[in-house]
Amino acid sequence: QKEVEQDPGPLSVPEGAIVSLNCTYSNSAFQYFMWYRQYSRKGPELLMYTYSSGNKEDGRFTAQVDKSSKYISLFIRDSQPSDSATYLCAMRQTNFGNEKLTFGTGTRLTIIP
Amino acid sequence: GAGVSQSPSNKVTEKGKDVELRCDPISGHTALYWYRQRLGQGLEFLIYFQGNSAPDKSGLPSDRFSAERTGESVSTLTIQRTQQEDSAVYLCASTPRGRLDADTQYFGPGTRLTVL
């Protein structure tokens, strides 16, 4: 079983819809949770970053972390065609020296105009 | 300012050949990471440098893979005797403090390696 599970999609929604992307994980030591967006043939770019449980909002994006359920979500409101990309969840532990990120497989999202 | 750069952007090689992939981190960034992304997969951690030492090499898949870094500058990932399963995009990331932290975008564009 992978440490981080993410539905690879593809997911297609009409422009303006609310998008919900999710990941589950098995390692309770994960403390930092991130969402990256990756356009085709580009490197990932950091979208959202959350420490421990809770919500964080940035414009049209909201990240949620539920550590009790080992479940994280990214919501995109008023989705735009420019949001079409692959979205990767990532997480890491806090202890010094273990700085690597563990990624989900990514969900390919298409926003239909 | 300049971001993380990687070269070459694409590399096609024959099975059994050696390849070198280069990463130029953002100036002043002390930490550097290499990841591999196979088709349809997430990123797999390979190795982490803090300065020119590598505290975590746990992701290197075999002894055919090695990496080095000069000071807090360029890093080279070398794959010897390449195999077809090595075909992937190799991504490099850098950070100023050894943490892939908030509010930053530090990944390079990647090198797409194809082993025939």
PDB file of C-alpha atoms in Angstrom:
ATOM      1  CA  GLN A   1       0.000   0.000   0.000  1.00  0.00           C
ATOM      2  CA  LYS A   2       1.297   3.448  -0.907  1.00  0.00           C
ATOM      3  CA  GLU A   3       1.836   5.953   1.880  1.00  0.00           C
ATOM      4  CA  VAL A   4      -0.231   8.532  -0.023  1.00  0.00           C
ATOM      5  CA  GLU A   5      -3.228   7.633  -2.165  1.00  0.00           C
ATOM      6  CA  GLN A   6      -4.715   9.982  -4.740  1.00  0.00           C
ATOM      7  CA  ASP A   7      -7.319   9.287  -7.412  1.00  0.00           C
ATOM      8  CA  PRO A   8      -5.514   9.871 -10.731  1.00  0.00           C
ATOM      9  CA  GLY A   9      -8.710  10.915 -12.522  1.00  0.00           C
ATOM     10  CA  PRO A  10      -9.011  12.258 -15.124  1.00  0.00           C
ATOM     11  CA  LEU A  11     -11.583  14.684 -13.777  1.00  0.00           C
ATOM     12  CA  SER A  12     -13.535  16.988 -16.104  1.00  0.00           C
ATOM     13  CA  VAL A  13     -15.853  19.724 -14.843  1.00  0.00           C
ATOM     14  CA  PRO A  14     -17.571  22.697 -16.492  1.00  0.00           C
ATOM     15  CA  GLU A  15     -16.186  26.178 -16.050  1.00  0.00           C
ATOM     16  CA  GLY A  16     -17.453  27.835 -12.880  1.00  0.00           C
ATOM     17  CA  ALA A  17     -17.970  24.584 -10.976  1.00  0.00           C
ATOM     18  CA  ILE A  18     -16.464  23.792  -7.593  1.00  0.00           C
ATOM     19  CA  VAL A  19     -13.700  21.209  -7.803  1.00  0.00           C
ATOM     20  CA  SER A  20     -12.846  18.866  -4.939  1.00  0.00           C
ATOM     21  CA  LEU A  21      -9.529  16.997  -4.944  1.00  0.00           C
ATOM     22  CA  ASN A  22      -8.546  14.579  -2.198  1.00  0.00           C
ATOM     23  CA  CYS A  23      -5.744  12.471  -0.805  1.00  0.00           C
ATOM     24  CA  THR A  24      -5.547   9.919   1.962  1.00  0.00           C
ATOM     25  CA  TYR A  25      -2.398   8.864   3.758  1.00  0.00           C
ATOM     26  CA  SER A  26      -1.278   6.173   6.160  1.00  0.00           C
ATOM     27  CA  ASN A  27       1.732   7.680   7.955  1.00  0.00           C
ATOM     28  CA  SER A  28       0.569   9.500  11.094  1.00  0.00           C
ATOM     29  CA  ALA A  29       3.958  11.235  11.333  1.00  0.00           C
ATOM     30  CA  PHE A  30       3.112  13.554   8.433  1.00  0.00           C
ATOM     31  CA  GLN A  31       2.661  17.096   9.725  1.00  0.00           C
ATOM     32  CA  TYR A  32       3.071  19.379   6.702  1.00  0.00           C
ATOM     33  CA  PHE A  33       0.664  19.113   3.798  1.00  0.00           C
ATOM     34  CA  MET A  34       0.935  20.748   0.407  1.00  0.00           C
ATOM     35  CA  TRP A  35      -0.812  20.942  -2.920  1.00  0.00           C
ATOM     36  CA  TYR A  36       1.164  21.426  -6.097  1.00  0.00           C
ATOM     37  CA  ARG A  37      -0.091  22.274  -9.562  1.00  0.00           C
ATOM     38  CA  GLN A  38       1.761  20.914 -12.571  1.00  0.00           C
ATOM     39  CA  TYR A  39       1.122  22.009 -16.110  1.00  0.00           C
ATOM     40  CA  SER A  40       2.089  19.717 -18.957  1.00  0.00           C
ATOM     41  CA  ARG A  41       5.873  19.445 -19.352  1.00  0.00           C
ATOM     42  CA  LYS A  42       6.515  21.880 -16.489  1.00  0.00           C
ATOM     43  CA  GLY A  43       7.794  21.459 -12.958  1.00  0.00           C
ATOM     44  CA  PRO A  44       5.322  21.462 -10.048  1.00  0.00           C
ATOM     45  CA  GLU A  45       4.476  24.808  -8.470  1.00  0.00           C
ATOM     46  CA  LEU A  46       3.350  25.148  -4.876  1.00  0.00           C
ATOM     47  CA  LEU A  47      -0.299  26.186  -4.496  1.00  0.00           C
ATOM     48  CA  MET A  48      -1.171  25.675  -0.848  1.00  0.00           C
ATOM     49  CA  TYR A  49       0.668  24.720   2.316  1.00  0.00           C
ATOM     50  CA  THR A  50      -0.905  23.683   5.615  1.00  0.00           C
ATOM     51  CA  TYR A  51       0.613  22.651   8.904  1.00  0.00           C
ATOM     52  CA  SER A  52      -1.284  20.010  10.903  1.00  0.00           C
ATOM     53  CA  SER A  53      -5.097  19.993  10.894  1.00  0.00           C
ATOM     54  CA  GLY A  54      -7.284  22.861   9.780  1.00  0.00           C
ATOM     55  CA  ASN A  55      -8.294  24.962   6.831  1.00  0.00           C
ATOM     56  CA  LYS A  56      -6.439  27.512   4.769  1.00  0.00           C
ATOM     57  CA  GLU A  57      -7.914  29.762   2.130  1.00  0.00           C
ATOM     58  CA  ASP A  58      -6.138  31.647  -0.637  1.00  0.00           C
ATOM     59  CA  GLY A  59      -8.358  33.308  -3.208  1.00  0.00           C
ATOM     60  CA  ARG A  60     -10.335  30.630  -5.006  1.00  0.00           C
ATOM     61  CA  PHE A  61      -8.399  27.818  -3.317  1.00  0.00           C
ATOM     62  CA  THR A  62      -9.110  26.197   0.050  1.00  0.00           C
ATOM     63  CA  ALA A  63      -6.999  23.453   1.581  1.00  0.00           C
ATOM     64  CA  GLN A  64      -8.335  21.259   4.373  1.00  0.00           C
ATOM     65  CA  VAL A  65      -6.486  18.778   6.557  1.00  0.00           C
ATOM     66  CA  ASP A  66      -8.167  16.232   8.814  1.00  0.00           C
ATOM     67  CA  LYS A  67      -5.399  14.402  10.624  1.00  0.00           C
ATOM     68  CA  SER A  68      -7.815  12.231  12.594  1.00  0.00           C
ATOM     69  CA  SER A  69      -9.055  10.750   9.319  1.00  0.00           C
ATOM     70  CA  LYS A  70      -5.699  11.071   7.523  1.00  0.00           C
ATOM     71  CA  TYR A  71      -7.469  12.928   4.744  1.00  0.00           C
ATOM     72  CA  ILE A  72      -6.641  16.162   2.932  1.00  0.00           C
ATOM     73  CA  SER A  73      -8.630  18.125   0.379  1.00  0.00           C
ATOM     74  CA  LEU A  74      -8.210  20.974  -2.058  1.00  0.00           C
ATOM     75  CA  PHE A  75     -11.252  22.927  -3.197  1.00  0.00           C
ATOM     76  CA  ILE A  76     -11.231  25.208  -6.220  1.00  0.00           C
ATOM     77  CA  ARG A  77     -14.132  27.648  -6.498  1.00  0.00           C
ATOM     78  CA  ASP A  78     -15.285  29.299  -9.716  1.00  0.00           C
ATOM     79  CA  SER A  79     -13.029  27.016 -11.720  1.00  0.00           C
ATOM     80  CA  GLN A  80     -11.393  28.454 -14.837  1.00  0.00           C
ATOM     81  CA  PRO A  81      -9.977  26.779 -17.952  1.00  0.00           C
ATOM     82  CA  SER A  82      -6.540  27.965 -16.772  1.00  0.00           C
ATOM     83  CA  ASP A  83      -6.953  25.669 -13.749  1.00  0.00           C
ATOM     84  CA  SER A  84      -6.636  22.678 -16.094  1.00  0.00           C
ATOM     85  CA  ALA A  85      -3.526  20.868 -14.867  1.00  0.00           C
ATOM     86  CA  THR A  86      -2.401  17.931 -12.755  1.00  0.00           C
ATOM     87  CA  TYR A  87      -2.770  18.522  -9.011  1.00  0.00           C
ATOM     88  CA  LEU A  88      -0.376  16.695  -6.708  1.00  0.00           C
ATOM     89  CA  CYS A  89      -0.757  16.388  -2.967  1.00  0.00           C
ATOM     90  CA  ALA A  90       2.457  16.138  -0.976  1.00  0.00           C
ATOM     91  CA  MET A  91       3.361  15.772   2.670  1.00  0.00           C
ATOM     92  CA  ARG A  92       6.333  15.437   4.981  1.00  0.00           C
ATOM     93  CA  GLN A  93       7.307  14.727   8.540  1.00  0.00           C
ATOM     94  CA  THR A  94       8.622  17.306  10.949  1.00  0.00           C
ATOM     95  CA  ASN A  95      11.698  15.615  12.317  1.00  0.00           C
ATOM     96  CA  PHE A  96      14.971  17.175  11.311  1.00  0.00           C
ATOM     97  CA  GLY A  97      16.856  15.377   8.590  1.00  0.00           C
ATOM     98  CA  ASN A  98      13.756  13.825   7.072  1.00  0.00           C
ATOM     99  CA  GLU A  99      12.995  16.665   4.695  1.00  0.00           C
ATOM    100  CA  LYS A 100      11.787  14.706   1.702  1.00  0.00           C
ATOM    101  CA  LEU A 101       8.262  15.083   0.372  1.00  0.00           C
ATOM    102  CA  THR A 102       6.011  12.107  -0.287  1.00  0.00           C
ATOM    103  CA  PHE A 103       3.693  12.751  -3.219  1.00  0.00           C
ATOM    104  CA  GLY A 104       0.404  11.345  -4.399  1.00  0.00           C
ATOM    105  CA  THR A 105       0.165  10.221  -8.003  1.00  0.00           C
ATOM    106  CA  GLY A 106      -1.612  13.431  -9.051  1.00  0.00           C
ATOM    107  CA  THR A 107      -5.128  14.091 -10.359  1.00  0.00           C
ATOM    108  CA  ARG A 108      -5.455  15.340 -13.915  1.00  0.00           C
ATOM    109  CA  LEU A 109      -8.114  18.065 -14.000  1.00  0.00           C
ATOM    110  CA  THR A 110      -9.750  19.578 -17.093  1.00  0.00           C
ATOM    111  CA  ILE A 111     -12.065  22.594 -16.875  1.00  0.00           C
ATOM    112  CA  ILE A 112     -14.411  22.668 -19.834  1.00  0.00           C
ATOM    113  CA  PRO A 113     -15.236  26.175 -21.129  1.00  0.00           C
TER     114      PRO A 113
ATOM    115  CA  GLY B   1      15.036  36.416 -10.462  1.00  0.00           C
ATOM    116  CA  ALA B   2      16.145  33.169 -12.056  1.00  0.00           C
ATOM    117  CA  GLY B   3      14.508  29.975 -10.899  1.00  0.00           C
ATOM    118  CA  VAL B   4      15.854  26.458 -10.746  1.00  0.00           C
ATOM    119  CA  SER B   5      17.216  25.404 -14.109  1.00  0.00           C
ATOM    120  CA  GLN B   6      17.903  21.913 -15.407  1.00  0.00           C
ATOM    121  CA  SER B   7      19.749  20.611 -18.417  1.00  0.00           C
ATOM    122  CA  PRO B   8      19.284  19.032 -20.792  1.00  0.00           C
ATOM    123  CA  SER B   9      15.535  19.462 -21.089  1.00  0.00           C
ATOM    124  CA  ASN B  10      15.320  16.219 -23.056  1.00  0.00           C
ATOM    125  CA  LYS B  11      17.733  13.303 -23.287  1.00  0.00           C
ATOM    126  CA  VAL B  12      17.375  10.219 -25.441  1.00  0.00           C
ATOM    127  CA  THR B  13      19.927   7.492 -24.872  1.00  0.00           C
ATOM    128  CA  GLU B  14      20.495   3.861 -25.656  1.00  0.00           C
ATOM    129  CA  LYS B  15      20.203   1.145 -23.049  1.00  0.00           C
ATOM    130  CA  GLY B  16      23.509   0.604 -21.302  1.00  0.00           C
ATOM    131  CA  LYS B  17      24.840   4.132 -21.779  1.00  0.00           C
ATOM    132  CA  ASP B  18      25.623   6.511 -18.917  1.00  0.00           C
ATOM    133  CA  VAL B  19      23.841   9.860 -18.580  1.00  0.00           C
ATOM    134  CA  GLU B  20      24.435  13.000 -16.539  1.00  0.00           C
ATOM    135  CA  LEU B  21      21.639  15.346 -15.576  1.00  0.00           C
ATOM    136  CA  ARG B  22      22.386  18.816 -14.267  1.00  0.00           C
ATOM    137  CA  CYS B  23      20.557  21.055 -11.823  1.00  0.00           C
ATOM    138  CA  ASP B  24      21.338  24.716 -11.146  1.00  0.00           C
ATOM    139  CA  PRO B  25      19.515  25.763  -7.962  1.00  0.00           C
ATOM    140  CA  ILE B  26      18.461  29.244  -7.041  1.00  0.00           C
ATOM    141  CA  SER B  27      21.497  31.183  -5.843  1.00  0.00           C
ATOM    142  CA  GLY B  28      21.939  30.948  -2.084  1.00  0.00           C
ATOM    143  CA  HIS B  29      19.677  27.950  -1.608  1.00  0.00           C
ATOM    144  CA  THR B  30      21.388  25.509   0.719  1.00  0.00           C
ATOM    145  CA  ALA B  31      19.148  22.492   0.166  1.00  0.00           C
ATOM    146  CA  LEU B  32      18.639  20.609  -3.069  1.00  0.00           C
ATOM    147  CA  TYR B  33      16.421  17.633  -3.883  1.00  0.00           C
ATOM    148  CA  TRP B  34      16.167  15.224  -6.790  1.00  0.00           C
ATOM    149  CA  TYR B  35      12.892  13.503  -7.647  1.00  0.00           C
ATOM    150  CA  ARG B  36      11.824  11.126 -10.401  1.00  0.00           C
ATOM    151  CA  GLN B  37       8.409  11.218 -12.053  1.00  0.00           C
ATOM    152  CA  ARG B  38       7.439   8.237 -14.149  1.00  0.00           C
ATOM    153  CA  LEU B  39       4.584   8.490 -16.618  1.00  0.00           C
ATOM    154  CA  GLY B  40       1.275   8.675 -14.742  1.00  0.00           C
ATOM    155  CA  GLN B  41       2.996   8.576 -11.372  1.00  0.00           C
ATOM    156  CA  GLY B  42       3.686  11.030  -8.596  1.00  0.00           C
ATOM    157  CA  LEU B  43       7.147  12.251  -7.758  1.00  0.00           C
ATOM    158  CA  GLU B  44       9.490   9.776  -6.102  1.00  0.00           C
ATOM    159  CA  PHE B  45      12.179  11.177  -3.821  1.00  0.00           C
ATOM    160  CA  LEU B  46      15.720  10.226  -4.832  1.00  0.00           C
ATOM    161  CA  ILE B  47      18.256  12.212  -2.792  1.00  0.00           C
ATOM    162  CA  TYR B  48      18.572  15.328  -0.645  1.00  0.00           C
ATOM    163  CA  PHE B  49      21.613  17.604  -0.307  1.00  0.00           C
ATOM    164  CA  GLN B  50      22.275  20.083   2.457  1.00  0.00           C
ATOM    165  CA  GLY B  51      25.215  22.048   1.140  1.00  0.00           C
ATOM    166  CA  ASN B  52      27.421  19.467  -0.524  1.00  0.00           C
ATOM    167  CA  SER B  53      26.605  16.612   1.834  1.00  0.00           C
ATOM    168  CA  ALA B  54      23.750  14.173   1.282  1.00  0.00           C
ATOM    169  CA  PRO B  55      22.032  13.291   4.569  1.00  0.00           C
ATOM    170  CA  ASP B  56      19.344  11.264   2.797  1.00  0.00           C
ATOM    171  CA  LYS B  57      20.075   9.038  -0.185  1.00  0.00           C
ATOM    172  CA  SER B  58      17.348   6.569   0.651  1.00  0.00           C
ATOM    173  CA  GLY B  59      15.431   7.080  -2.591  1.00  0.00           C
ATOM    174  CA  LEU B  60      18.211   6.144  -5.000  1.00  0.00           C
ATOM    175  CA  PRO B  61      16.787   2.998  -6.652  1.00  0.00           C
ATOM    176  CA  SER B  62      20.084   1.187  -7.253  1.00  0.00           C
ATOM    177  CA  ASP B  63      23.844   1.631  -7.188  1.00  0.00           C
ATOM    178  CA  ARG B  64      23.648   2.716 -10.841  1.00  0.00           C
ATOM    179  CA  PHE B  65      22.353   6.042  -9.536  1.00  0.00           C
ATOM    180  CA  SER B  66      24.658   8.589  -7.928  1.00  0.00           C
ATOM    181  CA  ALA B  67      24.637  12.319  -7.346  1.00  0.00           C
ATOM    182  CA  GLU B  68      27.039  14.991  -6.266  1.00  0.00           C
ATOM    183  CA  ARG B  69      26.875  18.654  -5.482  1.00  0.00           C
ATOM    184  CA  THR B  70      29.541  21.329  -5.548  1.00  0.00           C
ATOM    185  CA  GLY B  71      29.182  23.526  -2.473  1.00  0.00           C
ATOM    186  CA  GLU B  72      25.764  25.157  -2.502  1.00  0.00           C
ATOM    187  CA  SER B  73      25.706  25.205  -6.258  1.00  0.00           C
ATOM    188  CA  VAL B  74      25.270  22.844  -9.157  1.00  0.00           C
ATOM    189  CA  SER B  75      24.256  19.238  -8.682  1.00  0.00           C
ATOM    190  CA  THR B  76      24.705  16.371 -11.107  1.00  0.00           C
ATOM    191  CA  LEU B  77      22.666  13.171 -11.108  1.00  0.00           C
ATOM    192  CA  THR B  78      24.432  10.330 -12.903  1.00  0.00           C
ATOM    193  CA  ILE B  79      22.773   7.157 -14.086  1.00  0.00           C
ATOM    194  CA  GLN B  80      25.151   4.412 -15.202  1.00  0.00           C
ATOM    195  CA  ARG B  81      24.261   1.585 -17.572  1.00  0.00           C
ATOM    196  CA  THR B  82      20.800   3.001 -18.182  1.00  0.00           C
ATOM    197  CA  GLN B  83      17.815   0.670 -18.387  1.00  0.00           C
ATOM    198  CA  GLN B  84      14.440   1.245 -20.027  1.00  0.00           C
ATOM    199  CA  GLU B  85      12.771   1.494 -16.617  1.00  0.00           C
ATOM    200  CA  ASP B  86      14.923   4.577 -15.951  1.00  0.00           C
ATOM    201  CA  SER B  87      12.828   6.494 -18.487  1.00  0.00           C
ATOM    202  CA  ALA B  88      11.146   9.297 -16.558  1.00  0.00           C
ATOM    203  CA  VAL B  89      11.216  13.016 -15.895  1.00  0.00           C
ATOM    204  CA  TYR B  90      13.911  13.879 -13.374  1.00  0.00           C
ATOM    205  CA  LEU B  91      13.036  16.956 -11.321  1.00  0.00           C
ATOM    206  CA  CYS B  92      15.232  19.072  -9.117  1.00  0.00           C
ATOM    207  CA  ALA B  93      14.082  21.430  -6.360  1.00  0.00           C
ATOM    208  CA  SER B  94      15.929  23.844  -4.086  1.00  0.00           C
ATOM    209  CA  THR B  95      15.068  25.669  -0.885  1.00  0.00           C
ATOM    210  CA  PRO B  96      16.873  28.190   1.286  1.00  0.00           C
ATOM    211  CA  ARG B  97      16.631  26.353   4.570  1.00  0.00           C
ATOM    212  CA  GLY B  98      16.349  22.659   3.883  1.00  0.00           C
ATOM    213  CA  ARG B  99      12.572  22.680   3.845  1.00  0.00           C
ATOM    214  CA  LEU B 100      10.248  22.729   0.874  1.00  0.00           C
ATOM    215  CA  ASP B 101       8.393  25.572   2.539  1.00  0.00           C
ATOM    216  CA  ALA B 102       5.381  27.718   2.080  1.00  0.00           C
ATOM    217  CA  ASP B 103       4.823  30.468  -0.453  1.00  0.00           C
ATOM    218  CA  THR B 104       7.595  29.345  -2.752  1.00  0.00           C
ATOM    219  CA  GLN B 105       7.899  27.712  -6.124  1.00  0.00           C
ATOM    220  CA  TYR B 106      11.271  26.043  -6.317  1.00  0.00           C
ATOM    221  CA  PHE B 107      11.013  23.136  -8.760  1.00  0.00           C
ATOM    222  CA  GLY B 108      12.919  23.136 -12.022  1.00  0.00           C
ATOM    223  CA  PRO B 109      11.253  22.179 -15.326  1.00  0.00           C
ATOM    224  CA  GLY B 110      12.779  18.710 -15.287  1.00  0.00           C
ATOM    225  CA  THR B 111      14.838  16.587 -17.659  1.00  0.00           C
ATOM    226  CA  ARG B 112      12.835  14.098 -19.699  1.00  0.00           C
ATOM    227  CA  LEU B 113      14.963  10.968 -20.061  1.00  0.00           C
ATOM    228  CA  THR B 114      14.076   8.322 -22.623  1.00  0.00           C
ATOM    229  CA  VAL B 115      16.056   5.090 -22.696  1.00  0.00           C
ATOM    230  CA  LEU B 116      15.624   3.144 -25.931  1.00  0.00           C
TER     231      LEU B 116
END
